[in-house]
Amino acid sequence: MDRMHSRRFPTPIRHDGRDYLTTDQVSKVLGVKTSTIYSYVSRGRLHSQRISGHDGSVFAVDEVERLRDGVRHRPPAGVAERIATQLTLLRDDRLHYRGVPATDLARDETLEGVAALLWQRRWTGGADPAVAASVRALAGPASRGLDRIRLVVDLLGARDPLRHKIDDESVTRRAAAVIGTAVDVIGDGPSEGSLAQRLWPRLTDEPATVSTTRLLDAALILLADHDMSAGTVAARVAASARGSVYAVLGAGLGAFDGPMHGGATTLAYRFLAGALDDPTAALAEAHYGDVAIPGTGHVVYRHHDPRAECLIAMLGRIGGGDRRVMAALAAVVDSLAEGDFVNSDLALAALALRFRMRPDAAETIFAIARMVGWVAHALEEYRAPRLRFRPEGIYTGVHPQAR
């Protein structure tokens, strides 16, 4: 007698080597109403599926067995479903770093100062000119800034025999060297000055001023951290496994490099660039295709993005650059439905276009900024229990045949 009959289950549906039960069968096995089954599904205790040749939902027998026997579907002990952090607070469409409004910091601080706040360590460590030169030569002039930054992380890590020292001083000193070298690898420019002062001439031929440097620092600060975004979670997983700071940054950059994260700024840049000469036509095309305008709305913010508001306000007060950008941005804002709003991706794209920066400047600024946050999260994670990220996999493949 096979396992199913010995346990007095109804005759299951066999499909692609798997055993399934209908909703009614599950109801009888568990002794509950069908409405309770739907409640289990909504709460994640059961997972419904659809199979060809059968109308309605079905449920894997093994999962039903576990639930009947009192074994709830849940991650094993030690999994961090929620991550305690003292770094960033997102509440009521406001962004705070260690209790300080990020918009206040953006008006007065430098990226190095915000790094010191998040890391709780003074910024120390300089760029590695030899590594920067090697990466520029290896990557070639047409390479993306993000690709160059990833090469910096890998090359500095490969050359560091003590990279697995994870005390705060070692981590922050190495992180400052990586970020400083990441700035210098973007292109030719001065080797002295703040990160923003060194980065500006590497992004554009537009002359730097006190106001433009302040604007770039503001953008870097506002994007330095944003709670548990995809790149941050990846970075914390690497730190939980006690990867080096280079491994942390590499993991973060890996998750960052895609259209749903860092690449969203590139999509916003391309849209806004195409709207400079005729914003109405660009907007009409987007509305005709019934697609969201890149750089609008947000999964976290509900009514406005404080980062975008701060950057756009600063852009409105500053002179120079391509004035078409502000007109195109205003047209986008006017076209948005009630409740929709511009987010930081479009604001960052506007900054890059306004001052005729290289096409990947927005993404590059975002990556350099966010590395500061990933390091801060790594410092927290290094103090937490090791390997605490261990989600439970739900096997849905072919089961071995009973003997």
mmCIF file of C-alpha atoms in Angstrom:
data_model
loop_
_atom_site.group_PDB
_atom_site.id
_atom_site.type_symbol
_atom_site.label_atom_id
_atom_site.label_comp_id
_atom_site.label_asym_id
_atom_site.label_seq_id
_atom_site.Cartn_x
_atom_site.Cartn_y
_atom_site.Cartn_z
ATOM 1 C CA MET A 1 0.000 0.000 0.000
ATOM 2 C CA ASP A 2 1.509 3.353 -0.988
ATOM 3 C CA ARG A 3 1.998 6.273 1.333
ATOM 4 C CA MET A 4 -1.114 8.096 0.208
ATOM 5 C CA HIS A 5 -3.541 5.245 0.911
ATOM 6 C CA SER A 6 -1.837 4.261 4.149
ATOM 7 C CA ARG A 7 -2.458 7.799 5.389
ATOM 8 C CA ARG A 8 -6.088 7.692 4.198
ATOM 9 C CA PHE A 9 -5.821 10.573 1.797
ATOM 10 C CA PRO A 10 -8.345 10.859 -1.018
ATOM 11 C CA THR A 11 -7.069 9.690 -4.373
ATOM 12 C CA PRO A 12 -4.757 12.484 -5.527
ATOM 13 C CA ILE A 13 -4.467 13.971 -8.990
ATOM 14 C CA ARG A 14 -1.219 12.886 -10.609
ATOM 15 C CA HIS A 15 0.374 15.526 -12.842
ATOM 16 C CA ASP A 16 3.965 15.724 -14.106
ATOM 17 C CA GLY A 17 5.159 13.369 -11.396
ATOM 18 C CA ARG A 18 3.523 15.337 -8.600
ATOM 19 C CA ASP A 19 0.499 14.612 -6.380
ATOM 20 C CA TYR A 20 -2.220 17.216 -5.876
ATOM 21 C CA LEU A 21 -5.514 17.519 -4.004
ATOM 22 C CA THR A 22 -8.503 19.656 -4.924
ATOM 23 C CA THR A 23 -9.912 22.294 -2.599
ATOM 24 C CA ASP A 24 -12.732 19.977 -1.548
ATOM 25 C CA GLN A 25 -10.294 17.136 -0.872
ATOM 26 C CA VAL A 26 -8.079 19.396 1.231
ATOM 27 C CA SER A 27 -11.147 20.529 3.145
ATOM 28 C CA LYS A 28 -11.986 16.914 4.011
ATOM 29 C CA VAL A 29 -8.408 16.001 4.914
ATOM 30 C CA LEU A 30 -7.997 18.977 7.240
ATOM 31 C CA GLY A 31 -11.561 18.967 8.490
ATOM 32 C CA VAL A 32 -12.143 22.628 7.754
ATOM 33 C CA LYS A 33 -14.449 24.654 5.545
ATOM 34 C CA THR A 34 -13.364 25.670 2.045
ATOM 35 C CA SER A 35 -13.380 29.295 3.205
ATOM 36 C CA THR A 36 -10.711 28.343 5.734
ATOM 37 C CA ILE A 37 -8.602 26.906 2.906
ATOM 38 C CA TYR A 38 -8.728 30.274 1.166
ATOM 39 C CA SER A 39 -7.734 31.930 4.413
ATOM 40 C CA TYR A 40 -4.732 29.597 4.673
ATOM 41 C CA VAL A 41 -3.716 30.614 1.156
ATOM 42 C CA SER A 42 -3.987 34.324 1.869
ATOM 43 C CA ARG A 43 -1.841 33.903 4.992
ATOM 44 C CA GLY A 44 0.792 31.796 3.228
ATOM 45 C CA ARG A 45 0.045 28.556 5.087
ATOM 46 C CA LEU A 46 -0.927 26.837 1.832
ATOM 47 C CA HIS A 47 0.005 27.549 -1.770
ATOM 48 C CA SER A 48 -2.567 26.988 -4.497
ATOM 49 C CA GLN A 49 -1.576 25.999 -8.017
ATOM 50 C CA ARG A 50 -3.186 25.500 -11.410
ATOM 51 C CA ILE A 51 -2.592 22.446 -13.593
ATOM 52 C CA SER A 52 -3.697 21.658 -17.120
ATOM 53 C CA GLY A 53 -6.768 19.484 -17.520
ATOM 54 C CA HIS A 54 -8.288 20.508 -14.189
ATOM 55 C CA ASP A 55 -10.514 23.455 -13.319
ATOM 56 C CA GLY A 56 -9.907 25.217 -10.042
ATOM 57 C CA SER A 57 -7.020 25.354 -7.605
ATOM 58 C CA VAL A 58 -5.046 22.327 -6.442
ATOM 59 C CA PHE A 59 -2.626 21.857 -3.574
ATOM 60 C CA ALA A 60 0.544 19.797 -3.250
ATOM 61 C CA VAL A 61 -0.045 16.721 -1.103
ATOM 62 C CA ASP A 62 3.181 17.091 0.863
ATOM 63 C CA GLU A 63 2.266 20.616 1.930
ATOM 64 C CA VAL A 64 -1.215 19.514 2.977
ATOM 65 C CA GLU A 65 0.334 16.686 4.994
ATOM 66 C CA ARG A 66 2.628 19.074 6.841
ATOM 67 C CA LEU A 67 -0.235 21.389 7.674
ATOM 68 C CA ARG A 68 -2.449 18.484 8.835
ATOM 69 C CA ASP A 69 0.328 17.189 11.068
ATOM 70 C CA GLY A 70 0.792 20.567 12.683
ATOM 71 C CA VAL A 71 3.944 21.601 10.821
ATOM 72 C CA ARG A 72 3.225 25.108 9.587
ATOM 73 C CA HIS A 73 4.883 26.445 6.498
ATOM 74 C CA ARG A 74 7.386 28.851 7.971
ATOM 75 C CA PRO A 75 11.082 29.598 7.673
ATOM 76 C CA PRO A 76 13.380 27.678 10.028
ATOM 77 C CA ALA A 77 14.403 29.218 13.312
ATOM 78 C CA GLY A 78 16.884 32.041 12.987
ATOM 79 C CA VAL A 79 15.652 33.520 9.723
ATOM 80 C CA ALA A 80 15.559 37.306 9.781
ATOM 81 C CA GLU A 81 12.145 38.104 8.329
ATOM 82 C CA ARG A 82 12.464 41.592 9.744
ATOM 83 C CA ILE A 83 15.826 43.259 10.155
ATOM 84 C CA ALA A 84 16.388 45.563 13.090
ATOM 85 C CA THR A 85 18.409 48.619 12.101
ATOM 86 C CA GLN A 86 19.367 51.939 13.628
ATOM 87 C CA LEU A 87 20.325 53.502 10.308
ATOM 88 C CA THR A 88 17.390 54.681 8.212
ATOM 89 C CA LEU A 89 13.798 55.501 9.070
ATOM 90 C CA LEU A 90 11.130 55.762 6.360
ATOM 91 C CA ARG A 91 7.907 57.074 7.814
ATOM 92 C CA ASP A 92 5.109 59.345 6.568
ATOM 93 C CA ASP A 93 6.975 59.990 3.295
ATOM 94 C CA ARG A 94 10.020 61.239 5.181
ATOM 95 C CA LEU A 95 13.579 59.917 5.164
ATOM 96 C CA HIS A 96 15.876 60.075 8.203
ATOM 97 C CA TYR A 97 19.455 58.887 8.774
ATOM 98 C CA ARG A 98 20.001 58.074 12.453
ATOM 99 C CA GLY A 99 17.114 60.360 13.326
ATOM 100 C CA VAL A 100 18.284 63.313 11.209
ATOM 101 C CA PRO A 101 16.172 64.355 8.192
ATOM 102 C CA ALA A 102 18.098 63.425 5.061
ATOM 103 C CA THR A 103 16.884 66.589 3.353
ATOM 104 C CA ASP A 104 18.526 68.698 6.088
ATOM 105 C CA LEU A 105 21.785 66.830 5.621
ATOM 106 C CA ALA A 106 21.546 67.295 1.858
ATOM 107 C CA ARG A 107 21.523 71.075 2.236
ATOM 108 C CA ASP A 108 24.530 71.328 4.540
ATOM 109 C CA GLU A 109 26.662 68.163 4.634
ATOM 110 C CA THR A 110 29.096 66.317 2.386
ATOM 111 C CA LEU A 111 28.849 62.650 1.457
ATOM 112 C CA GLU A 112 31.886 61.992 3.647
ATOM 113 C CA GLY A 113 30.123 63.615 6.592
ATOM 114 C CA VAL A 114 27.009 61.501 6.090
ATOM 115 C CA ALA A 115 29.183 58.395 5.793
ATOM 116 C CA ALA A 116 30.720 59.280 9.154
ATOM 117 C CA LEU A 117 27.221 59.649 10.597
ATOM 118 C CA LEU A 118 26.014 56.304 9.235
ATOM 119 C CA TRP A 119 29.248 54.428 9.971
ATOM 120 C CA GLN A 120 29.852 56.214 13.292
ATOM 121 C CA ARG A 121 33.482 56.371 12.259
ATOM 122 C CA ARG A 122 35.498 59.259 10.896
ATOM 123 C CA TRP A 123 36.123 59.090 7.121
ATOM 124 C CA THR A 124 39.702 57.885 6.641
ATOM 125 C CA GLY A 125 41.428 56.337 3.678
ATOM 126 C CA GLY A 126 42.279 57.574 0.231
ATOM 127 C CA ALA A 127 41.862 56.369 -3.330
ATOM 128 C CA ASP A 128 44.292 53.985 -4.988
ATOM 129 C CA PRO A 129 45.583 55.768 -8.141
ATOM 130 C CA ALA A 130 47.259 52.634 -9.510
ATOM 131 C CA VAL A 131 44.058 50.612 -9.322
ATOM 132 C CA ALA A 132 42.061 53.465 -10.849
ATOM 133 C CA ALA A 133 44.481 53.661 -13.793
ATOM 134 C CA SER A 134 44.449 49.887 -14.251
ATOM 135 C CA VAL A 135 40.658 49.740 -14.306
ATOM 136 C CA ARG A 136 40.356 52.607 -16.779
ATOM 137 C CA ALA A 137 42.812 50.888 -19.093
ATOM 138 C CA LEU A 138 41.100 47.512 -18.728
ATOM 139 C CA ALA A 139 37.532 48.736 -19.122
ATOM 140 C CA GLY A 140 38.072 51.051 -22.059
ATOM 141 C CA PRO A 141 36.631 54.526 -22.687
ATOM 142 C CA ALA A 142 33.147 53.324 -23.673
ATOM 143 C CA SER A 143 32.511 51.277 -20.518
ATOM 144 C CA ARG A 144 29.785 52.171 -18.039
ATOM 145 C CA GLY A 145 30.718 53.814 -14.804
ATOM 146 C CA LEU A 146 28.982 51.006 -12.935
ATOM 147 C CA ASP A 147 31.145 48.395 -14.671
ATOM 148 C CA ARG A 148 34.265 50.318 -13.717
ATOM 149 C CA ILE A 149 33.112 50.531 -10.110
ATOM 150 C CA ARG A 150 32.560 46.776 -9.968
ATOM 151 C CA LEU A 151 36.070 46.224 -11.314
ATOM 152 C CA VAL A 152 37.458 48.527 -8.621
ATOM 153 C CA VAL A 153 35.779 46.473 -5.908
ATOM 154 C CA ASP A 154 37.089 43.186 -7.315
ATOM 155 C CA LEU A 155 40.629 44.407 -7.960
ATOM 156 C CA LEU A 156 41.069 46.093 -4.585
ATOM 157 C CA GLY A 157 39.687 42.994 -2.877
ATOM 158 C CA ALA A 158 42.003 40.668 -4.789
ATOM 159 C CA ARG A 159 45.012 42.762 -3.786
ATOM 160 C CA ASP A 160 44.109 42.871 -0.077
ATOM 161 C CA PRO A 161 45.349 39.829 1.882
ATOM 162 C CA LEU A 162 43.691 41.131 5.076
ATOM 163 C CA ARG A 163 40.310 41.770 3.467
ATOM 164 C CA HIS A 164 38.495 39.517 5.959
ATOM 165 C CA LYS A 165 39.210 41.789 8.928
ATOM 166 C CA ILE A 166 35.744 42.986 9.875
ATOM 167 C CA ASP A 167 36.362 45.297 12.811
ATOM 168 C CA ASP A 168 34.821 48.728 12.293
ATOM 169 C CA GLU A 169 38.082 50.552 11.650
ATOM 170 C CA SER A 170 39.313 48.059 9.049
ATOM 171 C CA VAL A 171 35.963 47.936 7.261
ATOM 172 C CA THR A 172 35.431 51.692 7.059
ATOM 173 C CA ARG A 173 39.018 52.407 6.004
ATOM 174 C CA ARG A 174 38.778 49.881 3.175
ATOM 175 C CA ALA A 175 35.313 51.149 2.220
ATOM 176 C CA ALA A 176 36.565 54.738 1.966
ATOM 177 C CA ALA A 177 39.380 53.563 -0.312
ATOM 178 C CA VAL A 178 36.907 51.703 -2.540
ATOM 179 C CA ILE A 179 34.520 54.647 -2.798
ATOM 180 C CA GLY A 180 37.328 57.122 -3.392
ATOM 181 C CA THR A 181 38.800 54.933 -6.119
ATOM 182 C CA ALA A 182 35.335 54.423 -7.602
ATOM 183 C CA VAL A 183 35.084 58.188 -8.036
ATOM 184 C CA ASP A 184 38.520 58.486 -9.634
ATOM 185 C CA VAL A 185 37.943 55.602 -12.039
ATOM 186 C CA ILE A 186 35.047 57.373 -13.790
ATOM 187 C CA GLY A 187 37.380 59.601 -15.776
ATOM 188 C CA ASP A 188 40.063 62.256 -15.612
ATOM 189 C CA GLY A 189 39.864 64.865 -12.923
ATOM 190 C CA PRO A 190 41.485 66.305 -9.796
ATOM 191 C CA SER A 191 42.906 64.012 -7.154
ATOM 192 C CA GLU A 192 42.286 66.492 -4.334
ATOM 193 C CA GLY A 193 39.092 67.781 -2.793
ATOM 194 C CA SER A 194 35.871 66.218 -1.574
ATOM 195 C CA LEU A 195 34.242 63.298 -3.349
ATOM 196 C CA ALA A 196 31.713 65.624 -4.995
ATOM 197 C CA GLN A 197 34.435 68.046 -6.096
ATOM 198 C CA ARG A 198 36.404 65.209 -7.676
ATOM 199 C CA LEU A 199 33.368 63.526 -9.231
ATOM 200 C CA TRP A 200 31.798 66.547 -10.985
ATOM 201 C CA PRO A 201 34.492 67.039 -13.684
ATOM 202 C CA ARG A 202 34.512 63.301 -14.332
ATOM 203 C CA LEU A 203 30.824 63.411 -15.236
ATOM 204 C CA THR A 204 30.607 66.582 -17.319
ATOM 205 C CA ASP A 205 32.560 69.325 -19.068
ATOM 206 C CA GLU A 206 30.278 71.935 -17.506
ATOM 207 C CA PRO A 207 32.398 74.038 -15.110
ATOM 208 C CA ALA A 208 31.957 73.284 -11.431
ATOM 209 C CA THR A 209 30.772 75.990 -9.047
ATOM 210 C CA VAL A 210 30.045 76.058 -5.347
ATOM 211 C CA SER A 211 26.351 75.598 -6.178
ATOM 212 C CA THR A 212 26.839 72.648 -8.529
ATOM 213 C CA THR A 213 29.125 70.889 -6.066
ATOM 214 C CA ARG A 214 26.503 71.444 -3.350
ATOM 215 C CA LEU A 215 23.872 70.003 -5.692
ATOM 216 C CA LEU A 216 25.947 66.894 -6.442
ATOM 217 C CA ASP A 217 26.662 66.356 -2.752
ATOM 218 C CA ALA A 218 22.939 66.645 -2.061
ATOM 219 C CA ALA A 219 22.151 63.964 -4.635
ATOM 220 C CA LEU A 220 24.803 61.651 -3.193
ATOM 221 C CA ILE A 221 23.512 62.178 0.338
ATOM 222 C CA LEU A 222 19.844 61.658 -0.492
ATOM 223 C CA LEU A 223 20.646 58.339 -2.196
ATOM 224 C CA ALA A 224 23.117 57.041 0.393
ATOM 225 C CA ASP A 225 20.623 54.677 2.012
ATOM 226 C CA HIS A 226 16.978 53.687 1.736
ATOM 227 C CA ASP A 227 16.258 50.955 4.275
ATOM 228 C CA MET A 228 16.011 47.360 2.965
ATOM 229 C CA SER A 229 16.125 47.781 -0.810
ATOM 230 C CA ALA A 230 17.272 44.849 -2.950
ATOM 231 C CA GLY A 231 20.928 45.842 -2.997
ATOM 232 C CA THR A 232 20.947 46.425 0.748
ATOM 233 C CA VAL A 233 19.458 43.012 1.513
ATOM 234 C CA ALA A 234 22.036 41.390 -0.785
ATOM 235 C CA ALA A 235 24.807 43.279 0.986
ATOM 236 C CA ARG A 236 23.529 42.212 4.415
ATOM 237 C CA VAL A 237 23.312 38.570 3.342
ATOM 238 C CA ALA A 238 26.978 38.724 2.296
ATOM 239 C CA ALA A 239 27.903 40.333 5.610
ATOM 240 C CA SER A 240 25.873 37.733 7.509
ATOM 241 C CA ALA A 241 28.016 35.044 5.855
ATOM 242 C CA ARG A 242 31.019 37.077 7.043
ATOM 243 C CA GLY A 243 32.059 38.115 3.579
ATOM 244 C CA SER A 244 34.602 40.923 3.405
ATOM 245 C CA VAL A 245 33.588 44.514 2.757
ATOM 246 C CA TYR A 246 34.524 43.880 -0.875
ATOM 247 C CA ALA A 247 32.138 40.928 -0.978
ATOM 248 C CA VAL A 248 29.435 43.097 0.608
ATOM 249 C CA LEU A 249 29.864 45.828 -1.994
ATOM 250 C CA GLY A 250 30.046 43.286 -4.801
ATOM 251 C CA ALA A 251 26.796 41.681 -3.660
ATOM 252 C CA GLY A 252 25.087 45.049 -3.411
ATOM 253 C CA LEU A 253 26.277 46.098 -6.857
ATOM 254 C CA GLY A 254 25.104 42.791 -8.314
ATOM 255 C CA ALA A 255 21.549 43.414 -7.133
ATOM 256 C CA PHE A 256 21.818 47.087 -8.068
ATOM 257 C CA ASP A 257 22.733 46.386 -11.701
ATOM 258 C CA GLY A 258 19.290 45.885 -13.198
ATOM 259 C CA PRO A 259 16.284 47.828 -14.484
ATOM 260 C CA MET A 260 14.355 47.428 -11.220
ATOM 261 C CA HIS A 261 17.028 49.093 -9.084
ATOM 262 C CA GLY A 262 19.956 51.185 -10.290
ATOM 263 C CA GLY A 263 18.940 50.884 -13.920
ATOM 264 C CA ALA A 264 15.658 52.661 -13.174
ATOM 265 C CA THR A 265 17.611 55.932 -13.250
ATOM 266 C CA THR A 266 18.843 55.106 -16.759
ATOM 267 C CA LEU A 267 15.278 54.479 -17.963
ATOM 268 C CA ALA A 268 14.205 57.814 -16.482
ATOM 269 C CA TYR A 269 17.191 59.529 -18.124
ATOM 270 C CA ARG A 270 16.317 58.128 -21.545
ATOM 271 C CA PHE A 271 12.699 59.176 -21.251
ATOM 272 C CA LEU A 272 13.499 62.713 -20.134
ATOM 273 C CA ALA A 273 16.206 63.089 -22.783
ATOM 274 C CA GLY A 274 13.655 62.156 -25.423
ATOM 275 C CA ALA A 275 11.216 64.726 -24.052
ATOM 276 C CA LEU A 276 13.480 67.775 -24.110
ATOM 277 C CA ASP A 277 12.503 69.038 -27.550
ATOM 278 C CA ASP A 278 8.824 68.063 -27.420
ATOM 279 C CA PRO A 279 7.600 67.044 -23.954
ATOM 280 C CA THR A 280 3.996 66.821 -25.103
ATOM 281 C CA ALA A 281 4.819 64.270 -27.807
ATOM 282 C CA ALA A 282 6.872 62.137 -25.406
ATOM 283 C CA LEU A 283 4.095 62.176 -22.833
ATOM 284 C CA ALA A 284 1.447 61.430 -25.449
ATOM 285 C CA GLU A 285 3.405 58.383 -26.583
ATOM 286 C CA ALA A 286 3.692 57.108 -23.009
ATOM 287 C CA HIS A 287 -0.029 57.623 -22.380
ATOM 288 C CA TYR A 288 -0.925 56.006 -25.717
ATOM 289 C CA GLY A 289 1.062 52.921 -24.752
ATOM 290 C CA ASP A 290 -0.578 52.958 -21.309
ATOM 291 C CA VAL A 291 2.806 52.674 -19.622
ATOM 292 C CA ALA A 292 3.998 54.397 -16.482
ATOM 293 C CA ILE A 293 6.313 57.324 -17.049
ATOM 294 C CA PRO A 294 9.786 56.228 -15.875
ATOM 295 C CA GLY A 295 10.772 57.912 -12.644
ATOM 296 C CA THR A 296 7.257 58.411 -11.269
ATOM 297 C CA GLY A 297 5.489 56.760 -8.357
ATOM 298 C CA HIS A 298 7.164 54.609 -5.732
ATOM 299 C CA VAL A 299 6.616 51.351 -3.856
ATOM 300 C CA VAL A 300 7.430 52.939 -0.480
ATOM 301 C CA TYR A 301 6.333 56.562 -0.683
ATOM 302 C CA ARG A 302 2.617 57.216 -0.959
ATOM 303 C CA HIS A 303 2.231 60.926 -1.729
ATOM 304 C CA HIS A 304 5.655 62.352 -2.538
ATOM 305 C CA ASP A 305 9.344 61.418 -2.641
ATOM 306 C CA PRO A 306 11.249 63.802 -0.336
ATOM 307 C CA ARG A 307 14.509 63.120 -2.168
ATOM 308 C CA ALA A 308 13.028 64.202 -5.494
ATOM 309 C CA GLU A 309 11.403 67.287 -3.975
ATOM 310 C CA CYS A 310 14.699 68.390 -2.438
ATOM 311 C CA LEU A 311 16.718 67.886 -5.627
ATOM 312 C CA ILE A 312 14.141 69.545 -7.889
ATOM 313 C CA ALA A 313 13.908 72.547 -5.577
ATOM 314 C CA MET A 314 17.690 72.921 -5.658
ATOM 315 C CA LEU A 315 17.698 72.562 -9.452
ATOM 316 C CA GLY A 316 15.104 75.315 -9.694
ATOM 317 C CA ARG A 317 17.310 77.736 -7.751
ATOM 318 C CA ILE A 318 20.530 77.105 -9.614
ATOM 319 C CA GLY A 319 21.596 78.762 -12.866
ATOM 320 C CA GLY A 320 23.324 77.400 -15.938
ATOM 321 C CA GLY A 321 22.956 74.213 -17.892
ATOM 322 C CA ASP A 322 20.222 73.174 -20.278
ATOM 323 C CA ARG A 323 17.071 75.060 -19.314
ATOM 324 C CA ARG A 324 14.899 72.751 -21.435
ATOM 325 C CA VAL A 325 15.202 70.142 -18.709
ATOM 326 C CA MET A 326 13.148 72.067 -16.172
ATOM 327 C CA ALA A 327 10.443 72.760 -18.755
ATOM 328 C CA ALA A 328 10.241 69.068 -19.658
ATOM 329 C CA LEU A 329 10.167 68.103 -15.989
ATOM 330 C CA ALA A 330 7.352 70.584 -15.340
ATOM 331 C CA ALA A 331 5.391 69.084 -18.233
ATOM 332 C CA VAL A 332 5.773 65.630 -16.694
ATOM 333 C CA VAL A 333 4.535 66.865 -13.326
ATOM 334 C CA ASP A 334 1.521 68.564 -14.937
ATOM 335 C CA SER A 335 0.582 65.359 -16.780
ATOM 336 C CA LEU A 336 0.576 63.094 -13.739
ATOM 337 C CA ALA A 337 -2.665 61.739 -12.387
ATOM 338 C CA GLU A 338 -3.813 62.813 -8.949
ATOM 339 C CA GLY A 339 -1.761 61.026 -6.306
ATOM 340 C CA ASP A 340 1.148 60.307 -8.626
ATOM 341 C CA PHE A 341 4.503 62.083 -8.259
ATOM 342 C CA VAL A 342 8.076 62.309 -9.491
ATOM 343 C CA ASN A 343 10.588 60.109 -7.688
ATOM 344 C CA SER A 344 14.344 60.347 -7.193
ATOM 345 C CA ASP A 345 15.118 58.510 -10.450
ATOM 346 C CA LEU A 346 13.610 61.264 -12.586
ATOM 347 C CA ALA A 347 15.047 64.002 -10.369
ATOM 348 C CA LEU A 348 18.508 62.485 -10.725
ATOM 349 C CA ALA A 349 18.010 62.166 -14.475
ATOM 350 C CA ALA A 350 17.076 65.851 -14.574
ATOM 351 C CA LEU A 351 20.283 66.784 -12.766
ATOM 352 C CA ALA A 352 22.371 64.765 -15.233
ATOM 353 C CA LEU A 353 20.633 66.204 -18.298
ATOM 354 C CA ARG A 354 20.592 69.759 -17.008
ATOM 355 C CA PHE A 355 24.374 69.788 -16.797
ATOM 356 C CA ARG A 356 25.055 67.647 -19.866
ATOM 357 C CA MET A 357 26.589 64.783 -17.928
ATOM 358 C CA ARG A 358 27.616 61.487 -19.474
ATOM 359 C CA PRO A 359 24.624 59.227 -20.287
ATOM 360 C CA ASP A 360 25.232 56.885 -17.348
ATOM 361 C CA ALA A 361 25.889 59.669 -14.844
ATOM 362 C CA ALA A 362 22.639 59.224 -12.923
ATOM 363 C CA GLU A 363 23.260 55.513 -12.403
ATOM 364 C CA THR A 364 26.900 56.185 -11.477
ATOM 365 C CA ILE A 365 25.976 58.809 -8.872
ATOM 366 C CA PHE A 366 23.387 56.440 -7.424
ATOM 367 C CA ALA A 367 25.875 53.546 -7.150
ATOM 368 C CA ILE A 368 28.606 55.595 -5.494
ATOM 369 C CA ALA A 369 26.114 57.020 -3.017
ATOM 370 C CA ARG A 370 24.500 53.723 -2.102
ATOM 371 C CA MET A 371 27.846 52.050 -1.335
ATOM 372 C CA VAL A 372 27.985 54.263 1.753
ATOM 373 C CA GLY A 373 24.724 52.776 2.990
ATOM 374 C CA TRP A 374 25.728 49.201 2.222
ATOM 375 C CA VAL A 375 28.840 49.592 4.340
ATOM 376 C CA ALA A 376 26.758 50.922 7.236
ATOM 377 C CA HIS A 377 24.433 47.918 6.969
ATOM 378 C CA ALA A 378 27.426 45.576 6.850
ATOM 379 C CA LEU A 379 28.748 47.059 10.092
ATOM 380 C CA GLU A 380 25.399 46.309 11.739
ATOM 381 C CA GLU A 381 25.266 42.835 10.265
ATOM 382 C CA TYR A 382 28.777 41.939 11.407
ATOM 383 C CA ARG A 383 27.524 42.413 14.973
ATOM 384 C CA ALA A 384 24.489 40.156 14.427
ATOM 385 C CA PRO A 385 24.464 36.335 14.592
ATOM 386 C CA ARG A 386 26.157 34.688 11.629
ATOM 387 C CA LEU A 387 24.255 33.139 8.749
ATOM 388 C CA ARG A 388 20.883 34.301 10.005
ATOM 389 C CA PHE A 389 19.449 34.558 6.490
ATOM 390 C CA ARG A 390 18.238 31.059 5.638
ATOM 391 C CA PRO A 391 14.844 31.053 3.895
ATOM 392 C CA GLU A 392 13.089 27.742 3.487
ATOM 393 C CA GLY A 393 12.804 26.420 -0.061
ATOM 394 C CA ILE A 394 9.462 24.901 -1.065
ATOM 395 C CA TYR A 395 10.211 22.002 -3.382
ATOM 396 C CA THR A 396 7.778 21.855 -6.325
ATOM 397 C CA GLY A 397 9.669 19.442 -8.574
ATOM 398 C CA VAL A 398 9.135 15.772 -9.348
ATOM 399 C CA HIS A 399 9.141 13.591 -6.250
ATOM 400 C CA PRO A 400 10.924 10.238 -6.180
ATOM 401 C CA GLN A 401 8.656 7.266 -6.714
ATOM 402 C CA ALA A 402 7.652 5.300 -3.596
ATOM 403 C CA ARG A 403 9.325 1.903 -3.427
#
